[in-house]
Coordinates of C-alpha atoms in Angstrom, one line a residue:
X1 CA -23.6 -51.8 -26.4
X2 CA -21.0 -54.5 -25.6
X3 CA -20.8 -56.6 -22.6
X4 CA -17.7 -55.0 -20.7
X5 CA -19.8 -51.7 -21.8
X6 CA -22.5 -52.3 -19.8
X7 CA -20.8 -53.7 -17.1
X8 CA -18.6 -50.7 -16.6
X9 CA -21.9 -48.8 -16.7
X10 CA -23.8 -50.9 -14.4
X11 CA -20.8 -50.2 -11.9
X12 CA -20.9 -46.5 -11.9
X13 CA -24.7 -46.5 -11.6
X14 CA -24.1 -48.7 -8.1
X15 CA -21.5 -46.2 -7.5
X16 CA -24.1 -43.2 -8.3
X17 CA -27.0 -45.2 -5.8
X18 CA -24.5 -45.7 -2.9
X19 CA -23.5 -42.3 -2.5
X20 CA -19.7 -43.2 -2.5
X21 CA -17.1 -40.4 -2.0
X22 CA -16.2 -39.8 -5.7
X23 CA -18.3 -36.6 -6.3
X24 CA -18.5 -35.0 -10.0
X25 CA -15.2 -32.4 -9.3
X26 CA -13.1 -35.3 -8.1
X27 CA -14.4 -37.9 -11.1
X28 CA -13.7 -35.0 -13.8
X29 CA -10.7 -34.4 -12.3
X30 CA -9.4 -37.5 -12.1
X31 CA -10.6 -38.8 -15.8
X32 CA -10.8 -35.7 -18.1
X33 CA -8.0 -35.0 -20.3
X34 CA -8.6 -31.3 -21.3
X35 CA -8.2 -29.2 -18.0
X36 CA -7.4 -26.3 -19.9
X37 CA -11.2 -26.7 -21.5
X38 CA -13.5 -28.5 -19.0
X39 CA -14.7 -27.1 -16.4
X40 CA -15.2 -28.5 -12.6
X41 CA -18.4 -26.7 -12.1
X42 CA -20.9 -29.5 -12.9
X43 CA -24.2 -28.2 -10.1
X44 CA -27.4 -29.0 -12.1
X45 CA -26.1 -31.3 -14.1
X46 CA -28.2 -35.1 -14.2
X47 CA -25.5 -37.3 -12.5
X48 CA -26.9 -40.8 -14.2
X49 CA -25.7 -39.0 -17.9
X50 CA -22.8 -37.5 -16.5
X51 CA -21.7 -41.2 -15.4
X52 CA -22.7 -42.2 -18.6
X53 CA -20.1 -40.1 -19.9
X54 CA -17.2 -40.5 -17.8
X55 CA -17.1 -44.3 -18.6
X56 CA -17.5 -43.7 -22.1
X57 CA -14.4 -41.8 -21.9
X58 CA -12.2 -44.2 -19.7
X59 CA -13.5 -46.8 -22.6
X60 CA -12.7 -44.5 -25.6
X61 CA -16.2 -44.7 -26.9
X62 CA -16.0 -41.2 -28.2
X63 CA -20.2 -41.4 -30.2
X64 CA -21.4 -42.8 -26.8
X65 CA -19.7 -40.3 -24.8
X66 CA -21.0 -37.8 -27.6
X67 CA -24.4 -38.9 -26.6
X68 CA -24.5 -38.4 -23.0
X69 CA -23.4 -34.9 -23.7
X70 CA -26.0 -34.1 -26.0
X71 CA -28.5 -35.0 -23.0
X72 CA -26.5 -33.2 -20.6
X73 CA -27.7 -30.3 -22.8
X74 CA -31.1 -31.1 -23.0
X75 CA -31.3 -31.8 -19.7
X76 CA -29.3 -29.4 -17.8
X77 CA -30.1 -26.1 -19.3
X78 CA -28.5 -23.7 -17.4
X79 CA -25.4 -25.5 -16.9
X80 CA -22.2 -24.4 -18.7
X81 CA -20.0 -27.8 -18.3
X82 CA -22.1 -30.1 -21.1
X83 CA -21.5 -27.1 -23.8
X84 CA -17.8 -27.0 -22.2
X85 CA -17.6 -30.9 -22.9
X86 CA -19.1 -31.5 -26.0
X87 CA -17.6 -28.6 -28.0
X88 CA -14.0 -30.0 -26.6
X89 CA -15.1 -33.7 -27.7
X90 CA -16.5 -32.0 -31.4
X91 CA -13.0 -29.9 -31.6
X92 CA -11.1 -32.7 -31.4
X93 CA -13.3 -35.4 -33.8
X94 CA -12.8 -31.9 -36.3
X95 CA -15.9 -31.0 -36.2
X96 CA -14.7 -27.0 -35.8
X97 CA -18.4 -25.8 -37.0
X98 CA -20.3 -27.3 -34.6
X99 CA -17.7 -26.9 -31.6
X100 CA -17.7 -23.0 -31.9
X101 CA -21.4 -23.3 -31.9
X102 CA -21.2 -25.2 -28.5
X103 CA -18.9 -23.3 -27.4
X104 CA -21.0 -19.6 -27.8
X105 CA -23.4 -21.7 -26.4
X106 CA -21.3 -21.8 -23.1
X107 CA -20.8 -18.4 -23.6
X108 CA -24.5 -17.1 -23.9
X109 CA -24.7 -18.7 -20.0
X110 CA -21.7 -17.2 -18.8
X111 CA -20.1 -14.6 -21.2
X112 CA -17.1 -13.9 -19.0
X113 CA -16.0 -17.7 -18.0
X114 CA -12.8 -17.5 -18.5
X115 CA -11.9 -20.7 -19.7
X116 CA -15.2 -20.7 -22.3
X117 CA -13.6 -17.9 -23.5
X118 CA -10.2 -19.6 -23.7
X119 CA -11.7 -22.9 -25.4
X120 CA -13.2 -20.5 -28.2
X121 CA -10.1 -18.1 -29.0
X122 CA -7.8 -21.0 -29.1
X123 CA -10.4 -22.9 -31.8
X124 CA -10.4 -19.7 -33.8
X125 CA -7.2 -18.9 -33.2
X126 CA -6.2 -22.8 -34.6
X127 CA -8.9 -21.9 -37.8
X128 CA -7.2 -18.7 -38.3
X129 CA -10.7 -17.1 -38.4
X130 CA -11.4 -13.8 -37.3
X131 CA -12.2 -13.1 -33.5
X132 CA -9.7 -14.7 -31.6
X133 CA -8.2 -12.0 -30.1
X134 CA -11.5 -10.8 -28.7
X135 CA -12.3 -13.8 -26.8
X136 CA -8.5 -14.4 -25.8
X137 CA -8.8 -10.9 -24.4
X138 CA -11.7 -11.5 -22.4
X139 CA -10.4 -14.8 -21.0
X140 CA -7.1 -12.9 -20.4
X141 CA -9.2 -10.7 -18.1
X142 CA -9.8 -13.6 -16.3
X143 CA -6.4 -14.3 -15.4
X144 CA -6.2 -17.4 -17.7
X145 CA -2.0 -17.5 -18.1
X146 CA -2.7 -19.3 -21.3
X147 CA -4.7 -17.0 -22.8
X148 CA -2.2 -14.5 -22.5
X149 CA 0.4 -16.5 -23.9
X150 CA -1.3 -17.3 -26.9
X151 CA -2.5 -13.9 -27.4
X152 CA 0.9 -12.3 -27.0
X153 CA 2.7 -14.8 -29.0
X154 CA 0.1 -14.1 -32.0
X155 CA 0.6 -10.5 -31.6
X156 CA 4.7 -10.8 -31.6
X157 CA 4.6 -12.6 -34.5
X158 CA 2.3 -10.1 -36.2
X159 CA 4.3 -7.3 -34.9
X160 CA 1.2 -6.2 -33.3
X161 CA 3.5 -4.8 -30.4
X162 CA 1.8 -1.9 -28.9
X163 CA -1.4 -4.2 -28.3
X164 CA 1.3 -7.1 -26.9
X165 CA 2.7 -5.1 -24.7
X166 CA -0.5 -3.8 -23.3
X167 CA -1.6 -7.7 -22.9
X168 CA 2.2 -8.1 -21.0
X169 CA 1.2 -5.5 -18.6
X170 CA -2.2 -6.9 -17.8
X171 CA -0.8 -10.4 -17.7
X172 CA 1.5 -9.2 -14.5
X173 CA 1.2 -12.7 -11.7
X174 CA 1.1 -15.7 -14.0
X175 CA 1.7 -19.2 -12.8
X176 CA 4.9 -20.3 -11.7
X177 CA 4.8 -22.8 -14.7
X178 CA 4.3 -20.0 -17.2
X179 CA 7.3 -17.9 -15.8
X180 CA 9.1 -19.1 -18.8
X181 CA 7.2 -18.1 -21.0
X182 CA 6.1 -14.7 -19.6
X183 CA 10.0 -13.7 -19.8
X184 CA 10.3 -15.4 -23.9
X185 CA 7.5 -12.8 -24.6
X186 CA 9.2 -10.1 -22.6
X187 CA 12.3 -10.5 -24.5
X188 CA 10.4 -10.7 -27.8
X189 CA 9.4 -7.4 -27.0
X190 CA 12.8 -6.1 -26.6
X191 CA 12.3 -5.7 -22.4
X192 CA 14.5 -7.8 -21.0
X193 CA 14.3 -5.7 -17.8
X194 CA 10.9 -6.8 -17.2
X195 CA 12.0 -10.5 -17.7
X196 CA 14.6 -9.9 -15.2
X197 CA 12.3 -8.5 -12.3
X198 CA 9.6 -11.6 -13.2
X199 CA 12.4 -14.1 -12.9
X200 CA 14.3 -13.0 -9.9
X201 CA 10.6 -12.5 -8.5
X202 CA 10.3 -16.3 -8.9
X203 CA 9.6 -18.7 -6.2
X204 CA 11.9 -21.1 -8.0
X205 CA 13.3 -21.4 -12.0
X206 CA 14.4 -24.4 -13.5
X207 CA 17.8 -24.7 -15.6
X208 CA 15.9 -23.2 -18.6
X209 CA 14.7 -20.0 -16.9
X210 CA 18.2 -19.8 -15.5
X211 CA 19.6 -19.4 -19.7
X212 CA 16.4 -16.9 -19.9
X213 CA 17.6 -14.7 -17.2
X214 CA 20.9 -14.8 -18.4
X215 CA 20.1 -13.9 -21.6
X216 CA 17.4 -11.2 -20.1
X217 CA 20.3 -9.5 -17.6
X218 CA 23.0 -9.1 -20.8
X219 CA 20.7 -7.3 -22.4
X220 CA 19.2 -5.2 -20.1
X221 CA 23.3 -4.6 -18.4
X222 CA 21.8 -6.0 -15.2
X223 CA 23.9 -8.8 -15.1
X224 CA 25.3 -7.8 -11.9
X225 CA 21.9 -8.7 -10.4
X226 CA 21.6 -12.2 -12.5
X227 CA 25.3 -13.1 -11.5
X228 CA 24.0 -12.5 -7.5
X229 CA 21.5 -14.7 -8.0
X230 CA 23.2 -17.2 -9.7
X231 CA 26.0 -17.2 -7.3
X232 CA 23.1 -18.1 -4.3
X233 CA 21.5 -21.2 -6.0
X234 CA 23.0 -24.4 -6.0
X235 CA 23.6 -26.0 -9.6
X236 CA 21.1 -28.4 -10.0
X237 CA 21.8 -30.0 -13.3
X238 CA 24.4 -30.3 -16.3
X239 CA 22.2 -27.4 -18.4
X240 CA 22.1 -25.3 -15.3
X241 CA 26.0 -25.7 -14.5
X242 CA 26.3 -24.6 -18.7
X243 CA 24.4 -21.0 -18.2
X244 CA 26.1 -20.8 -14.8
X245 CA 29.5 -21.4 -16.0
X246 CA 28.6 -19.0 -18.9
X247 CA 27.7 -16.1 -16.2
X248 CA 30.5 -16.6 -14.3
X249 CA 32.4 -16.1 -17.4
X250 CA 30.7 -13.2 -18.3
X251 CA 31.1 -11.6 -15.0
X252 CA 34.5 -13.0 -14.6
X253 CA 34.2 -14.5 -11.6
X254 CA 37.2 -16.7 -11.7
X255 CA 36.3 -18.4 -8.1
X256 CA 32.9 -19.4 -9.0
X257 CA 34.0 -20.7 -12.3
X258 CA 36.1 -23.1 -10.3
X259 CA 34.3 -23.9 -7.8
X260 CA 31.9 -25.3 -10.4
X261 CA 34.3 -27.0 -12.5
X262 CA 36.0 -28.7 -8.9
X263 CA 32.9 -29.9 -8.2
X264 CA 32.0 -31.4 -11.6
X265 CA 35.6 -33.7 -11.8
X266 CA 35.1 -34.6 -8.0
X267 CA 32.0 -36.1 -9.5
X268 CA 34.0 -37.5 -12.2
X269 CA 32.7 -35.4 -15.0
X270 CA 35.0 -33.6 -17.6
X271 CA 38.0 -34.0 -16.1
X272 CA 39.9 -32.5 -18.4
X273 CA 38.4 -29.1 -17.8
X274 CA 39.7 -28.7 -14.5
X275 CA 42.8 -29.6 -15.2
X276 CA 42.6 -26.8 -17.9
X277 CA 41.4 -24.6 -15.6
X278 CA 44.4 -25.0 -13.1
X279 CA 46.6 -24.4 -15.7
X280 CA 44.8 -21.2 -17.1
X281 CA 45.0 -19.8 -13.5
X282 CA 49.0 -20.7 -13.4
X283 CA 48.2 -23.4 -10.5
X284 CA 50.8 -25.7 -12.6
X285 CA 51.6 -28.3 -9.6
X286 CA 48.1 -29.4 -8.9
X287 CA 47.5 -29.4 -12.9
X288 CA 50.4 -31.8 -13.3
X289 CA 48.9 -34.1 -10.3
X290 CA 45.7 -34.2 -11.9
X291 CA 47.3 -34.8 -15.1
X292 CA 49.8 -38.2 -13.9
X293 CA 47.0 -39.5 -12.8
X294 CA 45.9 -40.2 -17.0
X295 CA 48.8 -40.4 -18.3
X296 CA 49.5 -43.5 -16.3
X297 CA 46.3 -45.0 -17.8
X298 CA 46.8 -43.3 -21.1
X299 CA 50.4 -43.0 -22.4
X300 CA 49.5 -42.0 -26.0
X301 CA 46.8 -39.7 -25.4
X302 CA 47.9 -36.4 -27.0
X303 CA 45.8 -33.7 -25.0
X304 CA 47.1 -35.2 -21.9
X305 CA 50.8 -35.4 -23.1
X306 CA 50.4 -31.9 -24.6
X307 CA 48.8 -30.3 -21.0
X308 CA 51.5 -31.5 -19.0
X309 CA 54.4 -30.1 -21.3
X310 CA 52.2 -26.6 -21.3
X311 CA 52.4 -27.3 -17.4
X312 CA 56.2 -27.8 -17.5
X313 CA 56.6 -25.0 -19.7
X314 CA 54.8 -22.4 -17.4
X315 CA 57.4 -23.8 -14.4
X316 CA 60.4 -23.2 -16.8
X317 CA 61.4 -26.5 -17.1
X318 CA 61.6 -26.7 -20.5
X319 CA 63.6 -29.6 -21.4
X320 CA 60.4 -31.6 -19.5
X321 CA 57.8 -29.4 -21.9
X322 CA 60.2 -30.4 -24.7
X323 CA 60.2 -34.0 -23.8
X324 CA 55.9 -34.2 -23.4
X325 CA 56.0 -32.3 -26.3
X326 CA 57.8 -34.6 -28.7
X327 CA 55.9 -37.3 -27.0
X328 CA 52.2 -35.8 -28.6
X329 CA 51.4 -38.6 -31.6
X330 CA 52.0 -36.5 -34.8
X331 CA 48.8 -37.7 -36.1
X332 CA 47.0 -37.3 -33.5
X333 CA 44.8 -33.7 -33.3
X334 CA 47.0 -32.4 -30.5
X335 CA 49.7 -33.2 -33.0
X336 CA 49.7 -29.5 -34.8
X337 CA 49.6 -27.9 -31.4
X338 CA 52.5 -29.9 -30.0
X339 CA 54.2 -28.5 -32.7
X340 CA 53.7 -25.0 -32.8
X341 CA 54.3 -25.1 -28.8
X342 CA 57.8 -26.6 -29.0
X343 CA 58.2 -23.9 -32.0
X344 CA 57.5 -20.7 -29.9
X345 CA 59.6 -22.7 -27.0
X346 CA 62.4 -22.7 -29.3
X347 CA 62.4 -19.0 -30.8
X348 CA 62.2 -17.9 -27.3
X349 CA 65.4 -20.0 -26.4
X350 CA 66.8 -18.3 -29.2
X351 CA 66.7 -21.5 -31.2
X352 CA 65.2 -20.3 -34.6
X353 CA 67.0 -22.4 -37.4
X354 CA 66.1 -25.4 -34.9
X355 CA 62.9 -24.1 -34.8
X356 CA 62.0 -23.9 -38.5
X357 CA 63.7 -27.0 -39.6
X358 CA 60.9 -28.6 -36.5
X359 CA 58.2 -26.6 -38.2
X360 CA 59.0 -27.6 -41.6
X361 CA 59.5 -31.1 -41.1
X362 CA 56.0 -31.2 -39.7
X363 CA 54.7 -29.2 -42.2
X364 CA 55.7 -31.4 -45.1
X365 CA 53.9 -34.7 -43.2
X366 CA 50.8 -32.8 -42.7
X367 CA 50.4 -29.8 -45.1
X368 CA 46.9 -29.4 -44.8
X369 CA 47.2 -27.9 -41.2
X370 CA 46.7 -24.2 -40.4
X371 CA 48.7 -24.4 -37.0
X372 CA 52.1 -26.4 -38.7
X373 CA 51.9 -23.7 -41.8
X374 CA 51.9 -20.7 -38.9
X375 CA 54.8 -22.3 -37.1
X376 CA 57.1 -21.8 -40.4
X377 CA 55.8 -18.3 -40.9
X378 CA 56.2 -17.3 -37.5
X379 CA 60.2 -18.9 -37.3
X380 CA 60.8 -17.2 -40.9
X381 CA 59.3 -13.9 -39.2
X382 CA 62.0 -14.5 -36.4
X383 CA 64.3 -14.8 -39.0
X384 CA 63.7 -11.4 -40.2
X385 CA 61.8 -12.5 -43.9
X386 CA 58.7 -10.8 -42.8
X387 CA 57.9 -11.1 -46.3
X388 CA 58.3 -14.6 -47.2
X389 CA 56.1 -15.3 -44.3
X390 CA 53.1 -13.2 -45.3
X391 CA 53.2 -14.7 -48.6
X392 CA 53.4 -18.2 -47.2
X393 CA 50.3 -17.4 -45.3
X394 CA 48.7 -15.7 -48.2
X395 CA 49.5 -18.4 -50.7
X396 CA 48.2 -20.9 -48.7
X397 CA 44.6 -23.0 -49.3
X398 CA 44.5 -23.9 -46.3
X399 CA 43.5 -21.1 -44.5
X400 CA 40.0 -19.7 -44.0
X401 CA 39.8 -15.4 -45.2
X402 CA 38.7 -15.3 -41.6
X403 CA 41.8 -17.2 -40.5
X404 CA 44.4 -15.6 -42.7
X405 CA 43.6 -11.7 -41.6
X406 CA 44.0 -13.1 -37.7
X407 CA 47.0 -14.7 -38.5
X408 CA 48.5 -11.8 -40.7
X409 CA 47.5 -9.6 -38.2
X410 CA 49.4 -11.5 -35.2
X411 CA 52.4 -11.9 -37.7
X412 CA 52.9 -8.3 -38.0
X413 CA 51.9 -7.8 -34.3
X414 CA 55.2 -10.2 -33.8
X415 CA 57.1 -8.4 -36.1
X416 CA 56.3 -4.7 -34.0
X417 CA 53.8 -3.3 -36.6
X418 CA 50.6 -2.7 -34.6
X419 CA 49.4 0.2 -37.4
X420 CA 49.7 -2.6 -39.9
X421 CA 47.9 -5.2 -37.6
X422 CA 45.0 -2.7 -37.2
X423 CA 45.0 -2.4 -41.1
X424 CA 44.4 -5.9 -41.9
X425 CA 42.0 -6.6 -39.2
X426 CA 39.5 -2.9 -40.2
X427 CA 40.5 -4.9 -43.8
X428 CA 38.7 -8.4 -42.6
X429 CA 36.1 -6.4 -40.3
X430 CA 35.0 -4.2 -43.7
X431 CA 34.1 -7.6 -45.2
X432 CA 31.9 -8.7 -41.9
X433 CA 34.4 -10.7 -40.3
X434 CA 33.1 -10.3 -36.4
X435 CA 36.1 -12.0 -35.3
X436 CA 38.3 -9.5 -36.8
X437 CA 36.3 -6.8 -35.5
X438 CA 36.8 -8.0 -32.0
X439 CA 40.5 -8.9 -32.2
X440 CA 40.9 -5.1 -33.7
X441 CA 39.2 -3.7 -30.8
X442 CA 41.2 -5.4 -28.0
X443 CA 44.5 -4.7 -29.7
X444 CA 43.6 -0.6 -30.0
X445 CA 42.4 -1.1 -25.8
X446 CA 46.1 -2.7 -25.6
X447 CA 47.5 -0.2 -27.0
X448 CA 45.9 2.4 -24.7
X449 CA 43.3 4.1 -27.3
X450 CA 40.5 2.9 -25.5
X451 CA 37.6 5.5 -26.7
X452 CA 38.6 3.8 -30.2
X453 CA 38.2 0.5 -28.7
X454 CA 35.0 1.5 -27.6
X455 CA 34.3 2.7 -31.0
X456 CA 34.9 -0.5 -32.4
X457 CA 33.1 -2.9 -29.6
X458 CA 29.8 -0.7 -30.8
X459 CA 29.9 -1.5 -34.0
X460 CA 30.1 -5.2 -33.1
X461 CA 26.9 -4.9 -31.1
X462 CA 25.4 -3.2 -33.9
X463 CA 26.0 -6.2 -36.5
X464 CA 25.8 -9.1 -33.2
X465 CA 23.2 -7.4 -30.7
X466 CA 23.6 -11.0 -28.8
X467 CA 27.3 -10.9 -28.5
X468 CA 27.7 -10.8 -24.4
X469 CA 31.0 -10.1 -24.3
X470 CA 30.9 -7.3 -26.2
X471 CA 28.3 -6.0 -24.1
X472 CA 30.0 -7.0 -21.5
X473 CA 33.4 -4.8 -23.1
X474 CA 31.3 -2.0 -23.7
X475 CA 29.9 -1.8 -20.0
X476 CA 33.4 -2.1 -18.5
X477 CA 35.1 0.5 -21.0
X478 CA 32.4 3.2 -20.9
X479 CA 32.7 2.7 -16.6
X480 CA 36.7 3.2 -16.9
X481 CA 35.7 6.2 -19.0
X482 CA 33.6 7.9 -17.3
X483 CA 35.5 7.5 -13.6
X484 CA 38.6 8.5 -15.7
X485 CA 36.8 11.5 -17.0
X486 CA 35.8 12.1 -13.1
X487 CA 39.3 12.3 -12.0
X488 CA 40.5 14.6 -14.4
X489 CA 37.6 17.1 -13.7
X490 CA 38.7 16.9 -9.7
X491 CA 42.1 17.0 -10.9
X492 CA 41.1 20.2 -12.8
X493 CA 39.3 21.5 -9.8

């Protein structure tokens, strides 16, 4: 052995004859990298060879540490640890053969150590040999969280799911660091009102448990309960303000949404989504503050010009929304929605030949945008050629099959024809379209026919099952229906 070897050696056998305050549980503890393998309980084992071993593994001398095992063995006969030890140190030199033989070993001593019979199903498990379920099992029993993950995951994926879900029920307190994965399984096995109860039973979740619980209230309709929750903890991070945001959208909470959003620009992040936000809730004045305040900085930025005229426009002072309008860069990607803004401006001042020739010009400098092309349809629609505007929609390659039924749709919502709208979206939502399929079932709840609606928004589900708003639509609808229906039998009464 090398000089630094025995040195290091030498040290821990001074250590050993002084009696210092390092006992075996602390020493494993402190230098074994396999906790989920070794175990702490090391009575009976000879403390010179367990030494032996420990420095061998703070030096990486894998055949020496090897060696003081194989003593251990000899030595210590009724001790579990060594087999523990070596058949870890065999798996992970590769020697598979003779690790499962340490490892029954282990198990002759103790046959219901839980983490023995961990160490084994995970080896055969990782061999794909037979038997791995049985010892996972067993060390299940144990309350080793691992095991159960690794069993149920291997049963999902086998669509073993009776057996999984027995294992989910017996696996019922795991760790709080396993939380996560106890609600993944859950919602593999399609009960996502188990993960709910396990994660609002939490002593804390982390941003990524917060998306799980989302995801585990839509589709158990408990969202009520999630968006509660949510609503008590403080955002703690950028992925946790993401899922709240979502939830609040999703339970449309319009204060909590802002109150998250306010908070984010105070902090200087994503400024532009709170002015957005003021504007979507019609708070124009303290949008067009927030706004002056980069345009000063920024005079040719186009979302920022394009805001403020959408902010002048909701106040009526449309010469202003005219004149931040015109201001937007043409080339710039606000450009195209400039455009079509000062359009619809326009037709509603009655304006429609000024209207087309502004859509046209802009068409011909950019003809490969969808927005400038349904600016001329929609001012040729105001002009009453219904017809030359489909067929300018229809003749265009511009346009996306997906974006031509919404926009023929919309066009002939303009034009008063909501049968016809409805035609060309159940046209586009025939060919699996979703977005059609959802635009056609808030048009028919518009238009009052809201058990068709509801008609519709299941049939989404059907082809999206993740789509939370439709759940979401689905939820609401069948709750209006039923209090409706509730009325009408008092009224009836």
């Amino acid at each position: 052995m090398e000089g630094p070897k025995l040195v290091a050696l030498a040290l821990a056998c001074l250590v050993s004859i002084a009696g210092a305050s390092c006992g075996p549980k602390k020493e494993l503890e402190q230098t074994v990298s396999r906790p989920a393998v070794l175990s702490t309980r090391t009575l009976g084992i000879s403390r010179g060879w367990y030494l032996r071993y420990l420095v061998a593994e703070e030096l990486g001398d894998v055949a020496e540490a090897e060696r003081a095992l194989e003593w251990m063995v000899r030595l210590d006969a009724k001790s579990i640890w060594p087999h523990l030890a070596l058949g870890a140190l065999l798996e992970e030199r590769g020697r598979f053969e003779e690790a499962i033989e340490s490892y029954y070993k282990a198990l002759n001593l103790e046959p219901k150590d839980g983490l023995t019979n961990l160490a084994m199903g995970k080896l055969l498990l990782l061999q794909r040999q037979g038997g791995a379920h049985h010892w996972l099992r067993l060390s299940c029993r144990s309350g080793e969280d691992e095991a159960c993950y690794l069993l149920l995951r291997d049963l999902s994926e086998k669509e073993e799911l009776v057996e999984a879900r027995e294992i989910l029920s017996l696996w019922q307190a795991p760790d709080p660091q396993w939380i996560g994965d106890w609600a993944v399984a859950a919602l593999r096995l399609k009960e996502p009102s188990l993960a709910v109860d396990q994660l609002l039973a939490a002593p804390d979740i982390q941003s990524g448990e917060f998306e799980l619980l989302l995801e585990a209230g839509l589709g158990s309709c408990r969202i009520r309960e999630v968006w509660q929750f949510g609503r008590r903890r403080q955002p703690m991070t950028d992925s946790w303000d993401e899922t709240a945001l979502r939830l609040a959208g999703v339970a449309k909470d319009r204060v909590w949404q802002g109150e998250i959003i306010e908070r984010r620009y105070q902090a200087g992040i994503e400024p532009e989504r709170w002015w957005s936000f003021l504007i979507e809730e019609e708070r124009y004045g303290e949008a067009i503050a927030v706004l002056e305040g980069f345009v000063g900085n920024h005079p040719d930025n186009g979302r920022v010009l394009f805001d403020l005229g959408r902010c002048y426009r909701g106040l009526s002072r449309f010469d202003e929304a005219h004149h931040y309008w015109a201001k937007v860069p043409s080339e710039s990607d606000w450009g195209p929605a400039a455009i079509e803004a000062q359009t619809r401006l326009l037709l509603d001042q009655g304006r429609v030949e000024d209207a087309l020739e502004r859509a046209e010009r802009a068409l011909t400098e950019r003809s490969d945008q969808a927005l400038l092309l349904w600016s001329v349809a929609l001012a040729r629609q105001r002009q009453g050629d219904i017809d030359g505007a489909e067929h300018l929609l229809r003749s265009s390659e511009v346009l996306t099959v997906e974006q031509l039924c919404l926009r023929l749709a919309r066009l002939r919502q303009e034009h008063g024809d909501m049968e016809g709208a409805l035609a060309v979206l159940r046209q586009g939502a025939d060919e699996n379209h979703l977005v059609c399929l959802m635009e056609q079932a808030r048009l028919l709840e518009r238009r009052g026919r809201v058990a068709e609606a509801l008609v519709v928004w299941r049939e989404l589900v059907d082809k999206d099952p993740k789509n939370a708003g439709a759940w979401v639509e689905i939820s609401r609808l069948s709750a209006d229906a039923n209090r409706e229906a509730l009325r009408q039998a008092l009224g009836a009464d």
